[in-house]
Coordinates of C-alpha atoms in Angstrom, one line a residue:
M1 CA 93.8 107.9 -0.2
G2 CA 91.3 107.2 -2.9
T3 CA 88.1 109.0 -3.1
H4 CA 84.7 107.4 -2.5
E5 CA 81.6 108.2 -4.4
K6 CA 78.9 109.4 -2.1
T7 CA 75.8 107.2 -2.2
T8 CA 72.6 109.1 -2.0
F9 CA 69.0 108.0 -1.4
Q10 CA 65.9 109.7 -2.7
R11 CA 62.8 109.6 -0.6
V12 CA 59.8 108.4 -2.5
S13 CA 57.0 110.8 -2.3
Q14 CA 54.1 109.6 -0.2
N15 CA 51.9 111.1 -2.8
S16 CA 53.1 108.7 -5.6
S17 CA 50.5 106.4 -6.8
M18 CA 50.7 102.6 -6.6
E19 CA 50.7 102.5 -10.3
E20 CA 53.8 104.6 -10.6
Q21 CA 55.6 102.5 -8.0
N22 CA 54.7 99.2 -9.6
A23 CA 55.0 100.4 -13.2
P24 CA 58.5 98.8 -13.8
F25 CA 57.0 95.4 -12.9
L26 CA 53.8 95.6 -14.8
D27 CA 55.1 97.0 -18.1
N28 CA 55.6 93.5 -19.6
A29 CA 52.2 92.1 -18.4
S30 CA 49.5 91.7 -21.0
D31 CA 46.0 93.0 -20.5
E32 CA 44.7 89.4 -20.7
E33 CA 46.9 88.3 -17.8
L34 CA 45.8 91.2 -15.7
S35 CA 42.2 90.8 -16.2
A36 CA 40.1 89.2 -13.4
P37 CA 38.9 85.6 -13.9
V38 CA 35.3 85.3 -15.3
Y39 CA 33.1 82.4 -14.0
T40 CA 30.2 81.3 -16.1
K41 CA 27.2 79.2 -15.1
E42 CA 28.6 76.3 -17.3
S43 CA 32.0 76.3 -15.6
T44 CA 30.4 76.4 -12.2
R45 CA 28.1 73.5 -13.0
S46 CA 30.9 71.5 -14.4
T47 CA 33.1 72.0 -11.4
R48 CA 30.2 71.0 -9.1
W49 CA 29.6 67.8 -11.1
E50 CA 33.3 66.9 -10.9
L51 CA 33.1 67.3 -7.1
Y52 CA 30.0 65.1 -6.9
L53 CA 31.6 62.5 -9.1
N54 CA 34.8 62.4 -6.9
I55 CA 32.7 62.0 -3.8
A56 CA 30.7 59.2 -5.3
L57 CA 33.8 57.4 -6.5
F58 CA 35.3 57.7 -3.0
F59 CA 32.3 56.3 -1.2
S60 CA 32.0 53.5 -3.9
S61 CA 35.6 52.6 -3.2
V62 CA 34.9 52.5 0.6
V63 CA 31.9 50.3 0.1
F64 CA 33.7 47.9 -2.3
F65 CA 36.6 47.6 0.2
A66 CA 34.2 46.9 3.1
V67 CA 32.4 44.2 1.1
S68 CA 35.6 42.6 -0.1
M69 CA 36.9 42.4 3.5
A70 CA 33.6 40.9 4.7
V71 CA 33.7 38.3 1.9
K72 CA 37.3 37.5 2.6
S73 CA 36.7 37.2 6.4
T74 CA 33.6 35.0 6.1
G75 CA 34.5 32.9 3.1
P76 CA 32.1 30.6 1.2
S77 CA 29.4 28.7 3.0
D78 CA 29.4 25.0 3.7
I79 CA 26.9 24.4 0.9
E80 CA 28.9 26.5 -1.5
C81 CA 32.0 24.4 -0.7
A82 CA 30.1 21.1 -0.9
T83 CA 28.6 22.1 -4.3
K84 CA 32.0 22.9 -5.6
M85 CA 33.7 19.8 -4.3
N86 CA 31.0 17.2 -5.3
A87 CA 29.2 16.1 -8.4
Y88 CA 25.8 17.5 -9.1
S89 CA 22.9 16.3 -7.0
P90 CA 19.3 17.7 -6.6
V91 CA 19.5 16.5 -3.0
M92 CA 22.3 19.0 -2.2
E93 CA 19.6 21.6 -1.3
A94 CA 18.7 19.4 1.7
V95 CA 22.2 19.1 3.0
E96 CA 22.9 20.5 6.5
Y97 CA 26.1 20.2 8.5
E98 CA 26.9 19.7 12.2
W99 CA 29.9 19.0 14.3
V100 CA 29.8 15.5 15.8
T101 CA 32.1 13.6 18.2
F102 CA 31.8 9.9 17.3
E103 CA 30.8 7.7 20.2
N104 CA 32.9 4.7 19.0
E105 CA 34.5 3.1 22.0
F106 CA 36.4 -0.1 21.1
S107 CA 34.0 -2.4 23.0
T108 CA 31.4 -5.1 22.4
A109 CA 28.6 -3.2 24.0
P110 CA 25.5 -3.4 21.7
T111 CA 24.0 -0.3 20.1
K112 CA 21.0 0.3 17.9
Y113 CA 23.0 -0.9 14.9
R114 CA 25.5 -3.3 16.5
G115 CA 25.2 -6.8 17.9
K116 CA 23.5 -10.0 16.9
P117 CA 20.5 -9.8 14.6
T118 CA 17.1 -9.1 16.0
A119 CA 13.9 -8.0 14.3
E120 CA 14.4 -4.5 15.8
L121 CA 18.0 -4.3 14.7
E122 CA 17.3 -5.4 11.1
Q123 CA 14.5 -2.8 10.9
A124 CA 16.8 -0.1 12.2
W125 CA 19.3 -0.8 9.4
T126 CA 16.5 -0.9 6.8
D127 CA 15.2 2.4 7.9
L128 CA 18.6 4.0 7.2
W129 CA 18.5 3.4 3.4
K130 CA 15.4 1.7 2.1
Y131 CA 13.9 4.5 0.0
G132 CA 13.0 4.9 -3.6
A133 CA 14.1 6.9 -6.7
F134 CA 13.9 10.6 -7.2
P135 CA 13.9 12.7 -10.4
V136 CA 17.2 13.9 -11.9
P137 CA 16.9 16.5 -14.7
I138 CA 17.9 15.1 -18.1
E139 CA 20.0 18.2 -18.8
K140 CA 22.2 17.4 -15.8
L141 CA 23.6 14.2 -17.3
G142 CA 26.7 16.0 -18.4
A143 CA 27.3 17.2 -14.8
L144 CA 27.3 13.6 -13.7
N145 CA 29.7 12.6 -16.5
E146 CA 27.0 10.5 -18.1
S147 CA 25.9 10.3 -21.8
S148 CA 22.5 11.2 -23.2
D149 CA 22.9 8.3 -25.7
V150 CA 22.1 5.8 -23.0
D151 CA 18.6 4.5 -22.6
W152 CA 18.3 5.7 -19.0
R153 CA 15.2 4.8 -17.0
R154 CA 12.9 7.8 -17.1
V155 CA 10.3 9.0 -14.6
H156 CA 7.9 9.3 -17.6
P157 CA 8.9 6.7 -20.2
G158 CA 8.5 7.8 -23.8
E159 CA 8.8 11.6 -23.0
P160 CA 12.0 13.0 -24.4
N161 CA 12.4 15.6 -21.7
S162 CA 11.4 13.4 -18.8
P163 CA 13.8 13.3 -15.8
T164 CA 15.8 10.2 -15.3
A165 CA 15.4 8.2 -12.1
G166 CA 18.2 8.5 -9.5
L167 CA 19.0 6.6 -6.4
L168 CA 21.2 8.0 -3.7
E169 CA 24.8 6.7 -3.6
G170 CA 24.8 7.2 0.2
F171 CA 21.9 4.9 0.6
H172 CA 23.6 2.3 -1.7
Q173 CA 26.7 2.4 0.5
I174 CA 24.7 1.9 3.7
H175 CA 22.9 -1.0 1.9
C176 CA 26.3 -2.5 1.1
L177 CA 27.5 -2.2 4.7
N178 CA 24.3 -3.8 5.9
L179 CA 24.7 -6.7 3.5
I180 CA 28.2 -7.4 4.7
R181 CA 27.0 -7.2 8.2
Q182 CA 24.2 -9.7 7.4
Y183 CA 26.7 -12.0 5.7
T184 CA 28.7 -12.3 8.9
Y185 CA 25.5 -13.5 10.6
K186 CA 24.1 -15.6 7.9
D187 CA 24.3 -18.7 10.0
E188 CA 22.4 -17.1 12.9
W189 CA 19.6 -15.3 11.0
D190 CA 17.3 -16.3 8.1
Y191 CA 17.7 -13.8 5.3
T192 CA 16.1 -16.0 2.7
N193 CA 13.2 -13.6 1.9
Y194 CA 15.4 -10.6 1.5
S195 CA 15.8 -9.5 -2.1
S196 CA 19.5 -8.8 -1.6
W197 CA 20.0 -12.5 -0.9
G198 CA 18.3 -13.7 -4.0
G199 CA 20.0 -15.7 -6.8
G200 CA 21.6 -18.4 -4.8
P201 CA 24.9 -18.6 -2.8
D202 CA 27.2 -17.7 -5.7
M203 CA 25.1 -14.6 -6.5
V204 CA 25.1 -13.5 -2.8
R205 CA 28.9 -14.0 -2.6
W206 CA 29.3 -11.8 -5.8
H207 CA 27.0 -9.2 -4.3
V208 CA 29.0 -9.1 -1.0
D209 CA 32.3 -8.7 -3.0
H210 CA 30.7 -5.9 -5.0
C211 CA 29.8 -4.2 -1.8
I212 CA 33.3 -4.5 -0.3
E213 CA 34.7 -2.9 -3.4
T214 CA 32.1 -0.1 -3.3
L215 CA 33.0 0.8 0.3
R216 CA 36.7 0.5 -0.4
M217 CA 36.5 3.0 -3.3
N218 CA 34.3 5.4 -1.3
L219 CA 36.6 5.3 1.8
M220 CA 39.7 5.9 -0.3
C221 CA 37.9 8.7 -2.2
T222 CA 36.8 10.6 0.9
A223 CA 40.1 9.7 2.7
D224 CA 39.3 10.8 6.2
V225 CA 42.4 12.6 7.5
T226 CA 41.1 13.1 11.1
P227 CA 43.8 11.9 13.6
Y228 CA 42.8 9.5 16.3
L229 CA 45.0 9.4 19.4
I230 CA 46.3 6.7 21.7
W231 CA 46.4 7.0 25.4
N232 CA 48.4 5.1 28.0
D233 CA 46.0 2.7 29.6
P234 CA 47.3 0.1 32.1
E235 CA 44.3 -2.0 31.4
G236 CA 44.5 -1.8 27.7
F237 CA 46.2 -4.1 25.2
N238 CA 49.9 -3.7 25.6
G239 CA 49.2 -0.9 28.1
E240 CA 47.5 1.5 25.7
S241 CA 44.1 2.2 24.1
P242 CA 43.1 4.1 21.0
S243 CA 40.5 6.8 21.2
F244 CA 38.1 6.4 18.2
N245 CA 35.8 9.2 19.6
T246 CA 37.0 11.5 16.9
L247 CA 35.5 14.9 15.9
H248 CA 33.9 15.2 12.5
K249 CA 31.8 17.7 10.5
C250 CA 28.9 15.6 9.4
R251 CA 26.0 15.9 7.0
K252 CA 22.8 15.4 8.9
W253 CA 21.2 12.1 7.8
E254 CA 17.5 12.9 8.6
P255 CA 17.1 15.9 6.3
I256 CA 18.5 13.9 3.4
V257 CA 16.1 11.0 4.1
D258 CA 13.2 13.5 4.4
W259 CA 14.1 15.0 1.0
V260 CA 14.1 11.7 -0.7
K261 CA 10.8 10.7 0.8
K262 CA 9.2 13.8 -0.4
H263 CA 10.5 13.4 -4.0
V264 CA 10.2 9.6 -4.5
V265 CA 8.8 8.9 -7.9
F266 CA 8.8 5.1 -7.7
N267 CA 10.2 2.1 -5.8
G268 CA 11.7 -1.1 -6.9
T269 CA 13.1 -2.5 -10.1
A270 CA 11.5 -2.4 -13.5
K271 CA 10.4 -6.0 -13.1
E272 CA 8.8 -5.3 -9.7
M273 CA 7.1 -2.3 -11.0
A274 CA 5.6 -4.3 -13.9
E275 CA 4.4 -6.9 -11.5
D276 CA 2.8 -4.3 -9.3
E277 CA 1.1 -2.7 -12.3
A278 CA -0.3 -6.2 -13.3
R279 CA -1.6 -6.7 -9.8
K280 CA -3.3 -3.3 -9.8
E281 CA -5.0 -4.2 -13.1
M282 CA -6.2 -7.4 -11.6
M283 CA -7.6 -5.6 -8.6
D284 CA -9.3 -3.1 -10.9
H285 CA -11.1 -5.9 -12.7
G286 CA -12.0 -7.7 -9.6
D287 CA -9.8 -10.7 -10.3
H288 CA -7.5 -10.2 -7.3
D289 CA -7.3 -13.1 -4.8
E290 CA -5.8 -13.4 -1.4
H291 CA -2.7 -15.2 -2.7
S292 CA -1.8 -12.5 -5.2
H293 CA -2.4 -9.9 -2.4
H294 CA 0.1 -11.7 -0.2
E295 CA 2.7 -11.8 -3.0
G296 CA 2.1 -8.1 -3.6
H297 CA 3.3 -7.3 -0.1
G298 CA 6.1 -9.8 0.4
D299 CA 8.6 -9.3 3.1
E300 CA 8.1 -6.0 4.8
H301 CA 11.8 -5.3 4.9
E302 CA 12.9 -6.0 1.4
H303 CA 10.2 -6.2 -1.2
G304 CA 9.5 -3.3 -3.5
H305 CA 13.0 -1.8 -3.6
N306 CA 16.0 -2.1 -5.8
P307 CA 18.4 -4.5 -4.1
F308 CA 21.4 -2.7 -5.4

């Protein structure tokens, strides 16, 4: 049998120092590596500022995220959308919106604006649109796709920076609808003294055609995509009836009218204004008579406003 070497173990003295026991592991370590870290005031201050900066960046990120989510959830306001989706108008500041279900049953029942002409009905239509011009800043011509080279009618003629005079397109469209309505009743009501009916039969016919085209363009431009539904109605035509009581988000008419009233700079055409000025001069010189006074007022519904 082979011989085995006897393995022996030597007890380490309990009196040996830690330095002696660890010496083989520390022989290769430099004095610099073994030295304790030294913290200066500058390094402590720098570390503290880095901590503050990280905390500030964290909270800034949280706030930015919260604001972004809030904006995303709420979206732009009605006025912001309207401003973006429409041409410039100083009247936009008066625009308010409301949800409205049209009361538009297919019937012959009269309303404030429907039915055969009466003095009250004619006045109701006039009150919808018969208002004057308001100032439009001259620097906004570009926003309206208009040229500054045109001799636009100014609020203060002769002043280069004077605002131009603007009339509301919505009022023009109501005027056009009213004229078409009047034309359908021209054999039942005397519209002779209305300025929209001036110029003779051919002019009136041209005016009506202009208004039809105006409304066609506007209706196609706005292109109402709200669906109206048809319900089974045994008493209806062919056993069915349409529901024209549709839901719309509408601009309130009254605030727009109020804004224009507050900002009116003049009424009427240039010719009418010149005539009014001449009459005022005659009154100032005491040369005014009852006849000219009567002409100055004319028809209460139509005189003193641009017929277009």
